[in-house]
Amino acid sequence: MQFPVVIHFGKSSLPLHAVLETAGFFIGFRYFLFLKKKQGDTIDSNTRTWILIGAIFGALIGSRLIGALEKPHELLTTKNTWQYIYTNKTVLGGFLGGLFGVELVKKLIGEKRSSGDLFTYPMILALIIGRIGCFSMGVYEETYGTPTTFFTGMNLGDGILRHPVSLYEIVFLIVLWIGLQQVEKRYVLTEGARFKIFMIAYIAYRFLQEFIKPSDIIVAGLSTIQLTAIAGLSYYYRYLIHPKKLLQANASTPLHLL
């Protein structure tokens, strides 16, 4: 396989990554609209619009800010700081930035209901499509792993067998999707619990994945992404300590045993 994967249009060409990144956003949003129509929405349309605005701007800022902080020495020495910040991005920063943006908007408009459940599966789908695009870039984008002798090692374009972390993440997301569906079949979750479980699981996964990615160590042997992950998990600490808070009262028994 030749990296990066490029699609040719006559005399023009376009990286597959750019196509799939755009497709991920589009298909994910269409899936969100499909679920909204099929399942209904506990949030009224006007409020949902403001929540989407908060999510988009929060994700844009969070992804760029955390992405730029992954390599502090480059950020401090770059000639164009704003361009460097804009051209660096990370999904984890986007998710947490989007979360902050949504919570800020909800506070401003006085909305107290959880709003994340409807986003969960569309986010997973969009991320899977996007990660296929990341894999297609090989070592030409910073979504590759460290060298390995493990049987999953792949030559991603530099002649070295590396962990294909994008493929690992795709497998993780598929398992998480299936796992969430099974949990919802067995338990009655509180409003917002689906989204919280997804965020906790994904944040924890990204913390662990960083150990097999080339990363700049910031403090205590941890990278910027790992420090960000710790902050994200701290936000959900009450559910880590008391996971039964994710279940509705008197619903801790599997449904098929009721």
JSON list of N, CA and C in Angstrom, two decimals, residues 67-99:
[
{"chain": "A", "resi": 67, "resn": "GLY", "atom": "N", "xyz": [-4.14, 20.81, 20.10]},
{"chain": "A", "resi": 67, "resn": "GLY", "atom": "CA", "xyz": [-3.24, 20.37, 19.03]},
{"chain": "A", "resi": 67, "resn": "GLY", "atom": "C", "xyz": [-1.96, 21.17, 18.99]},
{"chain": "A", "resi": 68, "resn": "ALA", "atom": "N", "xyz": [-2.09, 22.49, 19.17]},
{"chain": "A", "resi": 68, "resn": "ALA", "atom": "CA", "xyz": [-0.90, 23.36, 19.15]},
{"chain": "A", "resi": 68, "resn": "ALA", "atom": "C", "xyz": [-0.01, 23.13, 20.35]},
{"chain": "A", "resi": 69, "resn": "LEU", "atom": "N", "xyz": [-0.61, 22.73, 21.47]},
{"chain": "A", "resi": 69, "resn": "LEU", "atom": "CA", "xyz": [0.15, 22.52, 22.71]},
{"chain": "A", "resi": 69, "resn": "LEU", "atom": "C", "xyz": [0.84, 21.16, 22.77]},
{"chain": "A", "resi": 70, "resn": "GLU", "atom": "N", "xyz": [0.60, 20.30, 21.77]},
{"chain": "A", "resi": 70, "resn": "GLU", "atom": "CA", "xyz": [1.24, 18.98, 21.77]},
{"chain": "A", "resi": 70, "resn": "GLU", "atom": "C", "xyz": [2.75, 19.10, 21.67]},
{"chain": "A", "resi": 71, "resn": "LYS", "atom": "N", "xyz": [3.23, 20.11, 20.96]},
{"chain": "A", "resi": 71, "resn": "LYS", "atom": "CA", "xyz": [4.68, 20.33, 20.81]},
{"chain": "A", "resi": 71, "resn": "LYS", "atom": "C", "xyz": [4.99, 21.78, 21.19]},
{"chain": "A", "resi": 72, "resn": "PRO", "atom": "N", "xyz": [5.10, 22.05, 22.48]},
{"chain": "A", "resi": 72, "resn": "PRO", "atom": "CA", "xyz": [5.30, 23.44, 22.96]},
{"chain": "A", "resi": 72, "resn": "PRO", "atom": "C", "xyz": [6.50, 24.13, 22.34]},
{"chain": "A", "resi": 73, "resn": "HIS", "atom": "N", "xyz": [7.59, 23.40, 22.11]},
{"chain": "A", "resi": 73, "resn": "HIS", "atom": "CA", "xyz": [8.79, 24.03, 21.56]},
{"chain": "A", "resi": 73, "resn": "HIS", "atom": "C", "xyz": [8.54, 24.55, 20.16]},
{"chain": "A", "resi": 74, "resn": "GLU", "atom": "N", "xyz": [7.72, 23.85, 19.37]},
{"chain": "A", "resi": 74, "resn": "GLU", "atom": "CA", "xyz": [7.40, 24.32, 18.03]},
{"chain": "A", "resi": 74, "resn": "GLU", "atom": "C", "xyz": [6.48, 25.53, 18.09]},
{"chain": "A", "resi": 75, "resn": "LEU", "atom": "N", "xyz": [5.54, 25.50, 19.03]},
{"chain": "A", "resi": 75, "resn": "LEU", "atom": "CA", "xyz": [4.63, 26.63, 19.19]},
{"chain": "A", "resi": 75, "resn": "LEU", "atom": "C", "xyz": [5.39, 27.90, 19.58]},
{"chain": "A", "resi": 76, "resn": "LEU", "atom": "N", "xyz": [6.39, 27.75, 20.45]},
{"chain": "A", "resi": 76, "resn": "LEU", "atom": "CA", "xyz": [7.15, 28.91, 20.93]},
{"chain": "A", "resi": 76, "resn": "LEU", "atom": "C", "xyz": [8.12, 29.45, 19.90]},
{"chain": "A", "resi": 77, "resn": "THR", "atom": "N", "xyz": [8.53, 28.61, 18.96]},
{"chain": "A", "resi": 77, "resn": "THR", "atom": "CA", "xyz": [9.55, 29.03, 17.99]},
{"chain": "A", "resi": 77, "resn": "THR", "atom": "C", "xyz": [8.99, 29.31, 16.60]},
{"chain": "A", "resi": 78, "resn": "THR", "atom": "N", "xyz": [7.70, 29.04, 16.39]},
{"chain": "A", "resi": 78, "resn": "THR", "atom": "CA", "xyz": [7.13, 29.26, 15.06]},
{"chain": "A", "resi": 78, "resn": "THR", "atom": "C", "xyz": [7.08, 30.75, 14.74]},
{"chain": "A", "resi": 79, "resn": "LYS", "atom": "N", "xyz": [7.19, 31.09, 13.47]},
{"chain": "A", "resi": 79, "resn": "LYS", "atom": "CA", "xyz": [7.17, 32.49, 13.06]},
{"chain": "A", "resi": 79, "resn": "LYS", "atom": "C", "xyz": [5.74, 33.03, 12.98]},
{"chain": "A", "resi": 80, "resn": "ASN", "atom": "N", "xyz": [4.78, 32.13, 12.74]},
{"chain": "A", "resi": 80, "resn": "ASN", "atom": "CA", "xyz": [3.38, 32.56, 12.64]},
{"chain": "A", "resi": 80, "resn": "ASN", "atom": "C", "xyz": [2.57, 31.75, 13.64]},
{"chain": "A", "resi": 81, "resn": "THR", "atom": "N", "xyz": [2.40, 32.29, 14.83]},
{"chain": "A", "resi": 81, "resn": "THR", "atom": "CA", "xyz": [1.74, 31.56, 15.92]},
{"chain": "A", "resi": 81, "resn": "THR", "atom": "C", "xyz": [0.31, 31.18, 15.58]},
{"chain": "A", "resi": 82, "resn": "TRP", "atom": "N", "xyz": [-0.46, 32.13, 15.03]},
{"chain": "A", "resi": 82, "resn": "TRP", "atom": "CA", "xyz": [-1.87, 31.85, 14.74]},
{"chain": "A", "resi": 82, "resn": "TRP", "atom": "C", "xyz": [-2.03, 30.79, 13.65]},
{"chain": "A", "resi": 83, "resn": "GLN", "atom": "N", "xyz": [-1.17, 30.83, 12.66]},
{"chain": "A", "resi": 83, "resn": "GLN", "atom": "CA", "xyz": [-1.23, 29.82, 11.61]},
{"chain": "A", "resi": 83, "resn": "GLN", "atom": "C", "xyz": [-0.89, 28.45, 12.17]},
{"chain": "A", "resi": 84, "resn": "TYR", "atom": "N", "xyz": [0.11, 28.40, 13.06]},
{"chain": "A", "resi": 84, "resn": "TYR", "atom": "CA", "xyz": [0.49, 27.13, 13.68]},
{"chain": "A", "resi": 84, "resn": "TYR", "atom": "C", "xyz": [-0.66, 26.57, 14.49]},
{"chain": "A", "resi": 85, "resn": "ILE", "atom": "N", "xyz": [-1.32, 27.43, 15.26]},
{"chain": "A", "resi": 85, "resn": "ILE", "atom": "CA", "xyz": [-2.45, 26.98, 16.08]},
{"chain": "A", "resi": 85, "resn": "ILE", "atom": "C", "xyz": [-3.57, 26.45, 15.20]},
{"chain": "A", "resi": 86, "resn": "TYR", "atom": "N", "xyz": [-3.86, 27.17, 14.12]},
{"chain": "A", "resi": 86, "resn": "TYR", "atom": "CA", "xyz": [-4.98, 26.78, 13.25]},
{"chain": "A", "resi": 86, "resn": "TYR", "atom": "C", "xyz": [-4.71, 25.47, 12.51]},
{"chain": "A", "resi": 87, "resn": "THR", "atom": "N", "xyz": [-3.47, 25.23, 12.12]},
{"chain": "A", "resi": 87, "resn": "THR", "atom": "CA", "xyz": [-3.16, 24.05, 11.32]},
{"chain": "A", "resi": 87, "resn": "THR", "atom": "C", "xyz": [-2.92, 22.79, 12.15]},
{"chain": "A", "resi": 88, "resn": "ASN", "atom": "N", "xyz": [-2.89, 22.93, 13.48]},
{"chain": "A", "resi": 88, "resn": "ASN", "atom": "CA", "xyz": [-2.74, 21.76, 14.34]},
{"chain": "A", "resi": 88, "resn": "ASN", "atom": "C", "xyz": [-4.06, 21.50, 15.06]},
{"chain": "A", "resi": 89, "resn": "LYS", "atom": "N", "xyz": [-4.48, 20.24, 15.05]},
{"chain": "A", "resi": 89, "resn": "LYS", "atom": "CA", "xyz": [-5.74, 19.93, 15.70]},
{"chain": "A", "resi": 89, "resn": "LYS", "atom": "C", "xyz": [-5.71, 18.50, 16.23]},
{"chain": "A", "resi": 90, "resn": "THR", "atom": "N", "xyz": [-6.56, 18.23, 17.21]},
{"chain": "A", "resi": 90, "resn": "THR", "atom": "CA", "xyz": [-6.67, 16.90, 17.77]},
{"chain": "A", "resi": 90, "resn": "THR", "atom": "C", "xyz": [-8.11, 16.61, 18.15]},
{"chain": "A", "resi": 91, "resn": "VAL", "atom": "N", "xyz": [-8.54, 15.39, 17.92]},
{"chain": "A", "resi": 91, "resn": "VAL", "atom": "CA", "xyz": [-9.93, 15.00, 18.18]},
{"chain": "A", "resi": 91, "resn": "VAL", "atom": "C", "xyz": [-10.28, 15.13, 19.66]},
{"chain": "A", "resi": 92, "resn": "LEU", "atom": "N", "xyz": [-9.38, 14.70, 20.53]},
{"chain": "A", "resi": 92, "resn": "LEU", "atom": "CA", "xyz": [-9.68, 14.76, 21.97]},
{"chain": "A", "resi": 92, "resn": "LEU", "atom": "C", "xyz": [-9.92, 16.20, 22.41]},
{"chain": "A", "resi": 93, "resn": "GLY", "atom": "N", "xyz": [-9.08, 17.11, 21.95]},
{"chain": "A", "resi": 93, "resn": "GLY", "atom": "CA", "xyz": [-9.29, 18.52, 22.26]},
{"chain": "A", "resi": 93, "resn": "GLY", "atom": "C", "xyz": [-10.60, 19.03, 21.70]},
{"chain": "A", "resi": 94, "resn": "GLY", "atom": "N", "xyz": [-10.98, 18.54, 20.52]},
{"chain": "A", "resi": 94, "resn": "GLY", "atom": "CA", "xyz": [-12.25, 18.92, 19.91]},
{"chain": "A", "resi": 94, "resn": "GLY", "atom": "C", "xyz": [-13.43, 18.44, 20.73]},
{"chain": "A", "resi": 95, "resn": "PHE", "atom": "N", "xyz": [-13.36, 17.20, 21.19]},
{"chain": "A", "resi": 95, "resn": "PHE", "atom": "CA", "xyz": [-14.46, 16.65, 21.99]},
{"chain": "A", "resi": 95, "resn": "PHE", "atom": "C", "xyz": [-14.63, 17.42, 23.30]},
{"chain": "A", "resi": 96, "resn": "LEU", "atom": "N", "xyz": [-13.52, 17.66, 23.99]},
{"chain": "A", "resi": 96, "resn": "LEU", "atom": "CA", "xyz": [-13.60, 18.35, 25.28]},
{"chain": "A", "resi": 96, "resn": "LEU", "atom": "C", "xyz": [-13.94, 19.83, 25.08]},
{"chain": "A", "resi": 97, "resn": "GLY", "atom": "N", "xyz": [-13.42, 20.44, 24.02]},
{"chain": "A", "resi": 97, "resn": "GLY", "atom": "CA", "xyz": [-13.78, 21.82, 23.71]},
{"chain": "A", "resi": 97, "resn": "GLY", "atom": "C", "xyz": [-15.25, 21.93, 23.36]},
{"chain": "A", "resi": 98, "resn": "GLY", "atom": "N", "xyz": [-15.75, 20.97, 22.59]},
{"chain": "A", "resi": 98, "resn": "GLY", "atom": "CA", "xyz": [-17.17, 20.94, 22.24]},
{"chain": "A", "resi": 98, "resn": "GLY", "atom": "C", "xyz": [-18.04, 20.77, 23.47]},
{"chain": "A", "resi": 99, "resn": "LEU", "atom": "N", "xyz": [-17.59, 19.92, 24.39]},
{"chain": "A", "resi": 99, "resn": "LEU", "atom": "CA", "xyz": [-18.32, 19.71, 25.65]},
{"chain": "A", "resi": 99, "resn": "LEU", "atom": "C", "xyz": [-18.39, 21.02, 26.44]}
]
